[in-house]
mmCIF file of C-alpha atoms in Angstrom:
data_model
loop_
_atom_site.group_PDB
_atom_site.id
_atom_site.type_symbol
_atom_site.label_atom_id
_atom_site.label_comp_id
_atom_site.label_asym_id
_atom_site.label_seq_id
_atom_site.Cartn_x
_atom_site.Cartn_y
_atom_site.Cartn_z
ATOM 1 C CA MET A 1 35.668 179.470 -1.132
ATOM 2 C CA SER A 2 32.527 181.552 -0.702
ATOM 3 C CA ARG A 3 29.838 180.578 1.745
ATOM 4 C CA ILE A 4 26.125 181.168 1.337
ATOM 5 C CA LEU A 5 24.659 183.346 4.062
ATOM 6 C CA VAL A 6 21.534 181.659 5.390
ATOM 7 C CA GLN A 7 19.223 184.122 7.056
ATOM 8 C CA PRO A 8 16.386 183.101 9.362
ATOM 9 C CA VAL A 9 12.940 183.033 7.824
ATOM 10 C CA GLY A 10 10.110 184.560 9.829
ATOM 11 C CA GLN A 11 7.430 182.732 7.861
ATOM 12 C CA LYS A 12 5.582 179.944 9.655
ATOM 13 C CA ARG A 13 5.295 176.969 7.363
ATOM 14 C CA LEU A 14 2.764 174.152 7.384
ATOM 15 C CA THR A 15 0.313 176.176 9.464
ATOM 16 C CA ASN A 16 -2.727 174.903 7.578
ATOM 17 C CA VAL A 17 -1.535 171.418 6.674
ATOM 18 C CA ALA A 18 -2.875 168.126 7.970
ATOM 19 C CA VAL A 19 -0.700 165.117 7.156
ATOM 20 C CA VAL A 20 -2.164 161.680 6.415
ATOM 21 C CA ARG A 21 0.446 158.937 6.693
ATOM 22 C CA LEU A 22 0.437 155.343 5.460
ATOM 23 C CA LYS A 23 3.222 152.830 6.061
ATOM 24 C CA LYS A 24 3.470 150.108 3.447
ATOM 25 C CA HIS A 25 6.292 147.743 2.381
ATOM 26 C CA GLY A 26 8.642 149.323 4.891
ATOM 27 C CA ASN A 27 8.224 152.830 3.439
ATOM 28 C CA ARG A 28 6.324 155.866 4.634
ATOM 29 C CA PHE A 29 3.976 157.700 2.279
ATOM 30 C CA GLU A 30 2.297 160.992 3.149
ATOM 31 C CA VAL A 31 -0.137 163.439 1.550
ATOM 32 C CA ALA A 32 -0.725 167.090 2.495
ATOM 33 C CA CYS A 33 -4.366 167.916 3.209
ATOM 34 C CA TYR A 34 -6.366 170.823 4.549
ATOM 35 C CA LYS A 35 -7.299 170.715 8.215
ATOM 36 C CA ASN A 36 -10.796 169.542 9.159
ATOM 37 C CA LYS A 37 -11.305 168.174 5.644
ATOM 38 C CA VAL A 38 -10.023 164.622 6.039
ATOM 39 C CA LEU A 39 -12.782 163.611 8.447
ATOM 40 C CA SER A 40 -15.383 165.263 6.190
ATOM 41 C CA TRP A 41 -14.055 163.243 3.250
ATOM 42 C CA ARG A 42 -14.163 159.984 5.189
ATOM 43 C CA SER A 43 -17.686 160.615 6.445
ATOM 44 C CA GLY A 44 -18.885 161.391 2.915
ATOM 45 C CA VAL A 45 -19.700 165.059 3.528
ATOM 46 C CA GLU A 46 -16.970 166.390 1.247
ATOM 47 C CA LYS A 47 -16.958 165.068 -2.332
ATOM 48 C CA ASP A 48 -14.446 167.329 -4.079
ATOM 49 C CA LEU A 49 -10.920 165.921 -3.782
ATOM 50 C CA ASP A 50 -9.339 169.295 -4.560
ATOM 51 C CA GLU A 51 -10.983 170.703 -1.431
ATOM 52 C CA VAL A 52 -9.277 168.012 0.648
ATOM 53 C CA LEU A 53 -5.782 167.672 -0.856
ATOM 54 C CA GLN A 54 -3.451 170.634 -1.079
ATOM 55 C CA SER A 55 -1.698 168.911 -3.988
ATOM 56 C CA GLN A 56 -2.153 165.473 -5.523
ATOM 57 C CA THR A 57 1.435 164.550 -4.736
ATOM 58 C CA VAL A 58 2.739 161.694 -2.637
ATOM 59 C CA TYR A 59 5.577 162.546 -0.256
ATOM 60 C CA SER A 60 7.860 160.474 1.872
ATOM 61 C CA ASN A 61 8.138 163.440 4.255
ATOM 62 C CA VAL A 62 5.761 166.385 3.924
ATOM 63 C CA SER A 63 7.499 168.626 6.466
ATOM 64 C CA LYS A 64 10.824 168.388 4.590
ATOM 65 C CA GLY A 65 9.210 168.368 1.162
ATOM 66 C CA VAL A 66 10.745 165.027 0.116
ATOM 67 C CA LEU A 67 8.805 163.350 -2.687
ATOM 68 C CA ALA A 68 8.246 159.600 -2.774
ATOM 69 C CA LYS A 69 10.242 157.630 -5.352
ATOM 70 C CA SER A 70 8.443 156.039 -8.275
ATOM 71 C CA LYS A 71 9.940 152.605 -7.658
ATOM 72 C CA ASP A 72 8.711 152.672 -4.045
ATOM 73 C CA LEU A 73 5.217 153.626 -5.219
ATOM 74 C CA ILE A 74 5.113 150.788 -7.761
ATOM 75 C CA ALA A 75 6.420 148.286 -5.186
ATOM 76 C CA ALA A 76 3.850 149.330 -2.579
ATOM 77 C CA PHE A 77 0.752 150.190 -4.632
ATOM 78 C CA GLY A 78 1.444 148.521 -8.004
ATOM 79 C CA THR A 79 1.135 151.837 -9.839
ATOM 80 C CA ASP A 80 2.724 155.268 -9.915
ATOM 81 C CA ASP A 81 -0.519 157.165 -10.527
ATOM 82 C CA GLN A 82 -0.410 159.917 -7.898
ATOM 83 C CA SER A 83 -4.186 160.549 -7.783
ATOM 84 C CA LYS A 84 -5.081 156.874 -7.176
ATOM 85 C CA ILE A 85 -2.405 156.516 -4.531
ATOM 86 C CA CYS A 86 -3.631 159.688 -2.798
ATOM 87 C CA LEU A 87 -7.129 158.186 -2.587
ATOM 88 C CA GLN A 88 -5.766 155.000 -0.974
ATOM 89 C CA ILE A 89 -3.739 156.988 1.549
ATOM 90 C CA LEU A 90 -6.797 159.127 2.379
ATOM 91 C CA GLU A 91 -8.952 156.041 3.008
ATOM 92 C CA LYS A 92 -6.467 153.838 4.880
ATOM 93 C CA GLY A 93 -3.877 156.286 6.223
ATOM 94 C CA GLU A 94 -3.537 157.642 9.729
ATOM 95 C CA LEU A 95 -4.275 161.319 10.299
ATOM 96 C CA GLN A 96 -1.430 163.006 12.166
ATOM 97 C CA VAL A 97 -2.841 165.221 14.906
ATOM 98 C CA ALA A 98 -1.007 167.695 17.119
ATOM 99 C CA GLY A 99 -0.924 167.284 20.871
ATOM 100 C CA LYS A 100 -3.482 169.980 21.687
ATOM 101 C CA GLU A 101 -5.841 168.822 18.942
ATOM 102 C CA ARG A 102 -5.615 165.226 20.138
ATOM 103 C CA GLU A 103 -6.312 166.340 23.702
ATOM 104 C CA SER A 104 -9.316 168.358 22.532
ATOM 105 C CA GLN A 105 -10.698 165.404 20.559
ATOM 106 C CA LEU A 106 -10.255 163.035 23.490
ATOM 107 C CA SER A 107 -11.956 165.427 25.915
ATOM 108 C CA SER A 108 -14.923 165.914 23.578
ATOM 109 C CA GLN A 109 -15.214 162.160 23.019
ATOM 110 C CA PHE A 110 -14.963 161.594 26.780
ATOM 111 C CA ARG A 111 -17.883 163.987 27.223
ATOM 112 C CA ASP A 112 -19.889 162.236 24.500
ATOM 113 C CA ILE A 113 -19.372 158.834 26.120
ATOM 114 C CA ALA A 114 -20.404 160.189 29.521
ATOM 115 C CA THR A 115 -23.543 161.705 27.977
ATOM 116 C CA ILE A 116 -24.529 158.386 26.395
ATOM 117 C CA VAL A 117 -23.931 156.569 29.696
ATOM 118 C CA MET A 118 -26.089 159.119 31.536
ATOM 119 C CA GLN A 119 -28.938 158.651 29.048
ATOM 120 C CA LYS A 120 -28.844 154.847 29.209
ATOM 121 C CA THR A 121 -28.442 154.264 32.957
ATOM 122 C CA TYR A 122 -30.038 155.114 36.284
ATOM 123 C CA ASN A 123 -29.419 154.709 40.000
ATOM 124 C CA PRO A 124 -31.450 151.713 41.290
ATOM 125 C CA GLU A 125 -31.602 153.245 44.784
ATOM 126 C CA THR A 126 -33.237 156.511 43.695
ATOM 127 C CA GLN A 127 -34.688 155.318 40.344
ATOM 128 C CA ARG A 128 -33.224 158.442 38.725
ATOM 129 C CA PRO A 129 -30.334 159.030 36.329
ATOM 130 C CA TYR A 130 -26.885 160.103 37.424
ATOM 131 C CA THR A 131 -25.665 163.584 36.551
ATOM 132 C CA ILE A 132 -23.097 164.057 33.800
ATOM 133 C CA THR A 133 -20.521 165.281 36.340
ATOM 134 C CA MET A 134 -20.931 162.173 38.469
ATOM 135 C CA ILE A 135 -20.619 159.877 35.438
ATOM 136 C CA GLU A 136 -17.367 161.589 34.419
ATOM 137 C CA ARG A 137 -16.001 161.197 37.935
ATOM 138 C CA LEU A 138 -16.909 157.495 38.020
ATOM 139 C CA MET A 139 -15.232 156.992 34.631
ATOM 140 C CA ARG A 140 -12.050 158.551 35.996
ATOM 141 C CA ASP A 141 -12.261 156.368 39.106
ATOM 142 C CA ILE A 142 -12.213 153.179 37.031
ATOM 143 C CA HIS A 143 -9.401 154.639 34.843
ATOM 144 C CA PHE A 144 -11.243 154.148 31.583
ATOM 145 C CA ALA A 145 -8.996 154.690 28.533
ATOM 146 C CA ILE A 146 -10.642 156.197 25.442
ATOM 147 C CA ASP A 147 -9.994 154.657 22.036
ATOM 148 C CA PRO A 148 -10.230 157.462 19.436
ATOM 149 C CA SER A 149 -10.689 154.964 16.592
ATOM 150 C CA SER A 150 -13.722 153.301 18.232
ATOM 151 C CA ALA A 151 -17.299 154.600 18.236
ATOM 152 C CA SER A 152 -18.528 156.470 21.302
ATOM 153 C CA LYS A 153 -21.662 154.314 21.665
ATOM 154 C CA LYS A 154 -19.634 151.100 21.711
ATOM 155 C CA GLN A 155 -17.292 152.481 24.350
ATOM 156 C CA ALA A 156 -20.269 153.735 26.386
ATOM 157 C CA LEU A 157 -21.603 150.170 26.617
ATOM 158 C CA GLU A 158 -18.163 149.022 27.806
ATOM 159 C CA VAL A 159 -18.166 151.772 30.432
ATOM 160 C CA ILE A 160 -21.570 150.672 31.707
ATOM 161 C CA HIS A 161 -20.349 147.082 31.986
ATOM 162 C CA GLU A 162 -17.298 148.193 33.991
ATOM 163 C CA LEU A 163 -19.257 150.577 36.229
ATOM 164 C CA GLN A 164 -21.717 147.826 37.179
ATOM 165 C CA LYS A 165 -18.847 145.916 38.803
ATOM 166 C CA HIS A 166 -18.051 148.715 41.257
ATOM 167 C CA PHE A 167 -21.061 151.050 41.605
ATOM 168 C CA PRO A 168 -24.875 150.769 41.893
ATOM 169 C CA ILE A 169 -25.856 151.468 38.308
ATOM 170 C CA LYS A 170 -28.292 149.750 35.923
ATOM 171 C CA ARG A 171 -29.346 150.035 32.311
ATOM 172 C CA SER A 172 -32.524 152.017 31.768
ATOM 173 C CA PRO A 173 -35.281 149.717 30.457
ATOM 174 C CA MET A 174 -36.835 150.067 27.012
ATOM 175 C CA LYS A 175 -40.538 150.565 26.570
ATOM 176 C CA LEU A 176 -41.973 148.209 23.932
ATOM 177 C CA ARG A 177 -45.374 147.443 22.475
ATOM 178 C CA LEU A 178 -45.609 143.750 21.524
ATOM 179 C CA SER A 179 -48.414 142.387 19.321
ATOM 180 C CA VAL A 180 -48.903 138.627 18.805
ATOM 181 C CA PRO A 181 -51.748 136.302 17.745
ATOM 182 C CA GLU A 182 -53.954 134.864 20.497
ATOM 183 C CA GLN A 183 -52.285 131.436 20.397
ATOM 184 C CA GLY A 184 -48.847 133.001 21.007
ATOM 185 C CA LEU A 185 -49.830 135.162 23.951
ATOM 186 C CA SER A 186 -49.053 132.497 26.585
ATOM 187 C CA THR A 187 -45.579 131.902 25.117
ATOM 188 C CA LEU A 188 -44.900 135.633 25.134
ATOM 189 C CA MET A 189 -45.940 135.977 28.776
ATOM 190 C CA GLU A 190 -43.710 133.082 29.829
ATOM 191 C CA ASN A 191 -40.702 134.687 28.166
ATOM 192 C CA LEU A 192 -41.479 138.091 29.648
ATOM 193 C CA ASN A 193 -41.622 136.542 33.114
ATOM 194 C CA SER A 194 -38.306 134.771 32.581
ATOM 195 C CA TRP A 195 -36.765 138.081 31.420
ATOM 196 C CA ASN A 196 -38.126 139.882 34.533
ATOM 197 C CA ALA A 197 -39.910 142.375 32.297
ATOM 198 C CA LYS A 198 -42.307 144.866 33.840
ATOM 199 C CA LEU A 199 -45.770 144.517 32.290
ATOM 200 C CA ILE A 200 -47.616 147.835 32.041
ATOM 201 C CA SER A 201 -50.753 146.824 30.142
ATOM 202 C CA LYS A 202 -51.961 143.849 28.123
ATOM 203 C CA ASP A 203 -54.902 142.402 26.172
ATOM 204 C CA ASP A 204 -55.194 145.510 24.011
ATOM 205 C CA LYS A 205 -56.655 144.341 20.728
ATOM 206 C CA LEU A 206 -55.038 145.563 17.525
ATOM 207 C CA GLY A 207 -57.129 143.993 14.767
ATOM 208 C CA THR A 208 -56.786 140.215 15.040
ATOM 209 C CA GLN A 209 -53.794 140.384 17.420
ATOM 210 C CA LEU A 210 -53.395 141.012 21.127
ATOM 211 C CA SER A 211 -50.848 143.546 22.292
ATOM 212 C CA CYS A 212 -49.123 144.450 25.513
ATOM 213 C CA ILE A 213 -46.828 147.220 26.667
ATOM 214 C CA CYS A 214 -43.826 146.290 28.790
ATOM 215 C CA GLU A 215 -40.474 147.574 30.011
ATOM 216 C CA LEU A 216 -37.552 145.339 29.031
ATOM 217 C CA ASP A 217 -33.810 145.360 29.624
ATOM 218 C CA PRO A 218 -32.030 146.603 26.454
ATOM 219 C CA GLY A 219 -29.670 143.618 26.542
ATOM 220 C CA LEU A 220 -32.621 141.322 25.760
ATOM 221 C CA TYR A 221 -33.740 143.275 22.703
ATOM 222 C CA ARG A 222 -32.284 140.775 20.221
ATOM 223 C CA ASP A 223 -33.892 137.845 22.017
ATOM 224 C CA CYS A 224 -37.235 139.648 22.005
ATOM 225 C CA GLU A 225 -36.899 140.395 18.300
ATOM 226 C CA ALA A 226 -36.188 136.729 17.516
ATOM 227 C CA LEU A 227 -39.166 135.644 19.636
ATOM 228 C CA MET A 228 -41.533 138.032 17.862
ATOM 229 C CA ASN A 229 -40.356 136.769 14.480
ATOM 230 C CA ASN A 230 -41.017 133.173 15.544
ATOM 231 C CA LEU A 231 -44.493 134.064 16.835
ATOM 232 C CA GLN A 232 -45.236 136.093 13.675
ATOM 233 C CA GLY A 233 -45.897 139.132 15.799
ATOM 234 C CA LYS A 234 -44.991 142.792 15.691
ATOM 235 C CA PHE A 235 -43.044 144.971 18.094
ATOM 236 C CA GLU A 236 -42.628 148.737 18.398
ATOM 237 C CA VAL A 237 -40.102 150.703 20.439
ATOM 238 C CA LEU A 238 -41.972 153.386 22.382
ATOM 239 C CA ALA A 239 -38.971 154.699 24.353
ATOM 240 C CA LEU A 240 -35.280 153.819 24.269
ATOM 241 C CA SER A 241 -34.718 154.589 27.955
ATOM 242 C CA ILE A 242 -37.095 155.246 30.842
ATOM 243 C CA HIS A 243 -36.320 157.171 34.014
ATOM 244 C CA ALA A 244 -38.429 157.993 37.035
ATOM 245 C CA GLU A 245 -40.375 161.243 36.755
ATOM 246 C CA GLY A 246 -41.788 163.653 39.286
ATOM 247 C CA ASP A 247 -40.417 165.097 42.494
ATOM 248 C CA ALA A 248 -38.207 163.062 44.779
ATOM 249 C CA HIS A 249 -39.747 161.906 48.063
ATOM 250 C CA LEU A 250 -37.561 162.842 51.009
ATOM 251 C CA ASP A 251 -39.778 161.503 53.751
ATOM 252 C CA GLN A 252 -37.337 158.799 54.762
ATOM 253 C CA TYR A 253 -34.457 161.287 54.939
ATOM 254 C CA ASP A 254 -36.576 163.655 57.034
ATOM 255 C CA GLU A 255 -37.416 160.836 59.438
ATOM 256 C CA GLU A 256 -33.760 159.847 59.786
ATOM 257 C CA GLU A 257 -32.747 163.452 60.384
ATOM 258 C CA HIS A 258 -35.549 163.868 62.961
ATOM 259 C CA GLU A 259 -34.392 160.742 64.807
ATOM 260 C CA ALA A 260 -30.787 161.901 64.798
ATOM 261 C CA SER A 261 -31.723 165.351 66.139
ATOM 262 C CA HIS A 262 -33.926 163.706 68.800
ATOM 263 C CA LEU A 263 -31.004 161.573 69.967
ATOM 264 C CA ARG A 264 -28.722 164.615 70.117
ATOM 265 C CA LYS A 265 -31.276 166.477 72.199
ATOM 266 C CA GLU A 266 -31.461 163.603 74.686
ATOM 267 C CA LYS A 267 -27.693 163.530 75.106
ATOM 268 C CA GLU A 268 -27.191 167.319 75.393
ATOM 269 C CA PRO A 269 -28.481 169.275 78.417
ATOM 270 C CA PRO A 270 -31.048 172.006 77.776
ATOM 271 C CA THR A 271 -29.292 175.251 76.851
ATOM 272 C CA ASP A 272 -32.235 177.494 75.983
ATOM 273 C CA SER A 273 -31.321 180.110 78.578
ATOM 274 C CA VAL A 274 -27.692 180.266 77.451
ATOM 275 C CA ALA A 275 -28.727 180.573 73.801
ATOM 276 C CA SER A 276 -31.191 183.358 74.591
ATOM 277 C CA LYS A 277 -28.515 185.305 76.516
ATOM 278 C CA LYS A 278 -26.054 185.009 73.613
ATOM 279 C CA LEU A 279 -28.716 186.128 71.178
ATOM 280 C CA SER A 280 -29.609 189.187 73.264
ATOM 281 C CA GLU A 281 -25.926 190.159 73.635
ATOM 282 C CA LYS A 282 -25.461 189.854 69.856
ATOM 283 C CA LEU A 283 -28.490 192.056 69.207
ATOM 284 C CA GLN A 284 -27.193 194.658 71.640
ATOM 285 C CA LYS A 285 -23.826 194.768 69.866
ATOM 286 C CA GLN A 286 -25.526 195.180 66.503
ATOM 287 C CA THR A 287 -27.662 198.065 67.763
ATOM 288 C CA ILE A 288 -24.580 199.768 69.236
ATOM 289 C CA SER A 289 -22.541 199.388 66.048
ATOM 290 C CA THR A 290 -25.384 200.580 63.764
ATOM 291 C CA SER A 291 -26.512 203.497 65.942
ATOM 292 C CA GLY A 292 -25.747 206.929 64.506
ATOM 293 C CA GLY A 293 -24.751 208.634 67.776
ATOM 294 C CA GLY A 294 -21.924 206.263 68.745
ATOM 295 C CA GLU A 295 -18.387 207.201 67.659
ATOM 296 C CA GLU A 296 -17.249 203.579 67.431
ATOM 297 C CA GLY A 297 -19.805 202.789 64.735
ATOM 298 C CA LYS A 298 -18.312 205.485 62.467
ATOM 299 C CA GLN A 299 -14.685 204.335 62.732
ATOM 300 C CA ASN A 300 -13.202 202.034 60.106
ATOM 301 C CA LYS A 301 -10.656 199.352 60.923
ATOM 302 C CA CYS A 302 -8.071 197.890 58.531
ATOM 303 C CA SER A 303 -7.569 194.172 59.185
ATOM 304 C CA THR A 304 -4.211 194.139 57.373
ATOM 305 C CA CYS A 305 -2.653 196.893 59.503
ATOM 306 C CA ASN A 306 -4.732 195.963 62.589
ATOM 307 C CA ALA A 307 -5.517 199.625 63.265
ATOM 308 C CA VAL A 308 -8.468 202.017 63.188
ATOM 309 C CA VAL A 309 -8.199 204.234 60.107
ATOM 310 C CA GLY A 310 -10.118 207.548 59.983
ATOM 311 C CA ASP A 311 -13.779 208.322 60.452
ATOM 312 C CA SER A 312 -14.829 209.036 56.877
ATOM 313 C CA SER A 313 -14.885 206.841 53.805
ATOM 314 C CA SER A 314 -12.407 209.112 51.964
ATOM 315 C CA GLU A 315 -9.771 208.654 54.678
ATOM 316 C CA TYR A 316 -10.420 204.910 54.587
ATOM 317 C CA ARG A 317 -9.773 204.831 50.833
ATOM 318 C CA GLU A 318 -6.646 206.949 51.142
ATOM 319 C CA HIS A 319 -5.250 204.502 53.676
ATOM 320 C CA PHE A 320 -5.303 201.674 51.133
ATOM 321 C CA LYS A 321 -3.114 203.810 48.829
ATOM 322 C CA SER A 322 -0.540 204.616 51.556
ATOM 323 C CA GLU A 323 2.915 203.066 51.850
ATOM 324 C CA TRP A 324 1.997 201.830 55.328
ATOM 325 C CA HIS A 325 -0.793 199.616 54.012
ATOM 326 C CA LYS A 326 1.270 198.418 51.027
ATOM 327 C CA HIS A 327 4.195 197.493 53.274
ATOM 328 C CA ASN A 328 1.967 195.522 55.619
ATOM 329 C CA LEU A 329 0.463 193.696 52.640
ATOM 330 C CA LYS A 330 3.955 192.516 51.656
ATOM 331 C CA ARG A 331 4.574 191.362 55.222
ATOM 332 C CA LYS A 332 1.227 189.561 55.259
ATOM 333 C CA THR A 333 2.207 187.492 52.193
ATOM 334 C CA ARG A 334 5.332 186.376 54.117
ATOM 335 C CA ASN A 335 3.220 185.516 57.201
ATOM 336 C CA LEU A 336 4.787 188.379 59.223
ATOM 337 C CA PRO A 337 2.868 190.455 61.818
ATOM 338 C CA PRO A 338 1.752 193.993 60.857
ATOM 339 C CA LEU A 339 3.731 197.083 61.892
ATOM 340 C CA THR A 340 2.537 200.401 63.221
ATOM 341 C CA LYS A 341 2.839 203.496 61.079
ATOM 342 C CA GLU A 342 6.092 204.645 62.800
ATOM 343 C CA GLU A 343 7.651 201.169 62.654
ATOM 344 C CA CYS A 344 6.680 200.905 59.002
ATOM 345 C CA MET A 345 8.378 204.196 58.079
ATOM 346 C CA ALA A 346 11.542 203.132 59.898
ATOM 347 C CA ASP A 347 11.526 199.751 58.151
ATOM 348 C CA ILE A 348 11.120 201.426 54.748
ATOM 349 C CA GLU A 349 14.085 203.762 55.449
ATOM 350 C CA ILE A 350 16.285 200.806 56.423
ATOM 351 C CA GLY A 351 15.303 199.019 53.207
ATOM 352 C CA ASP A 352 16.160 202.115 51.126
ATOM 353 C CA SER A 353 19.581 202.443 52.764
ATOM 354 C CA ARG A 354 20.343 198.778 52.014
ATOM 355 C CA ALA A 355 19.351 199.298 48.393
ATOM 356 C CA ASP A 356 21.722 202.302 48.181
ATOM 357 C CA LEU A 357 24.607 200.261 49.534
ATOM 358 C CA LYS A 358 24.188 197.685 46.779
ATOM 359 C CA ASP A 359 25.090 200.346 44.210
ATOM 360 C CA TYR A 360 28.623 200.499 45.557
ATOM 361 C CA SER A 361 31.271 197.795 45.282
ATOM 362 C CA PHE A 362 33.965 197.599 47.944
#
């Protein structure tokens, strides 16, 4: 009985295939698509189906090339038309993503959520927004899990709600221009006071209506919209989020630092004379080392070998290429003390003799 010789194939298969899978009626149905085209199709950017599907064929297993049975297609979809079934799988199926691609998508979505949180929040103590790095660190501290199927803006609002429980963080207010008739102005002011809105200006006439500009918490936007509809007024969003502008004032920090230094000076005895002596000694050493006439200033010392090496720069460079320096580097990695040049040569000879003995078997 003859056997077929199966040789290994060096070709990499399914390198440009993205699988969309749909489980229905206990069976698995898959279609083979081009990478980065499924999301474009779902978002409406790509219109040509041939640019998305590699073939309008329904599989039960794309990697093994097993086609789906007609009876399973009729039982699950009510038809065996491959093109219609492919459209349903594209719309409702789950895109199979590799581990590295999934990690890349999650990291980019994590960054997007942190960016949205940074734009919509601020620190109530400094009246300025947090940095993107700090927001990412706070998100990791609360162990926030990203949902890839949910929108980034929705998850950013959830992050803000969770961060407010543990850290000093607030939503940045919206800047609105509200216009109402004269008889509805008192009602508007009462509601703005109850909402703790910051009134910037008011009584600006726009035709027959009175307008005001205020800063309002974004969570009260729907309530404000309903109120303006009841009062037959108009509202305009001037800014989605407001942060403090200008330079930070560090007067209070300077005062605290001045007080702390003043207390330290009271506790410590005056050491001006000691400090001046140390400074003069240091200057004297620098002048000695930098002077051209002194021999010590010309000598170079190797910290690895703990020895003075030559007087010229060429000798100093040649030392770093020597076996002595290389051997001491190996000892330094093992936290061993450096050897002198004679000890190093002897140690190298002992190592060579041990290596020669290994070539013989007794």
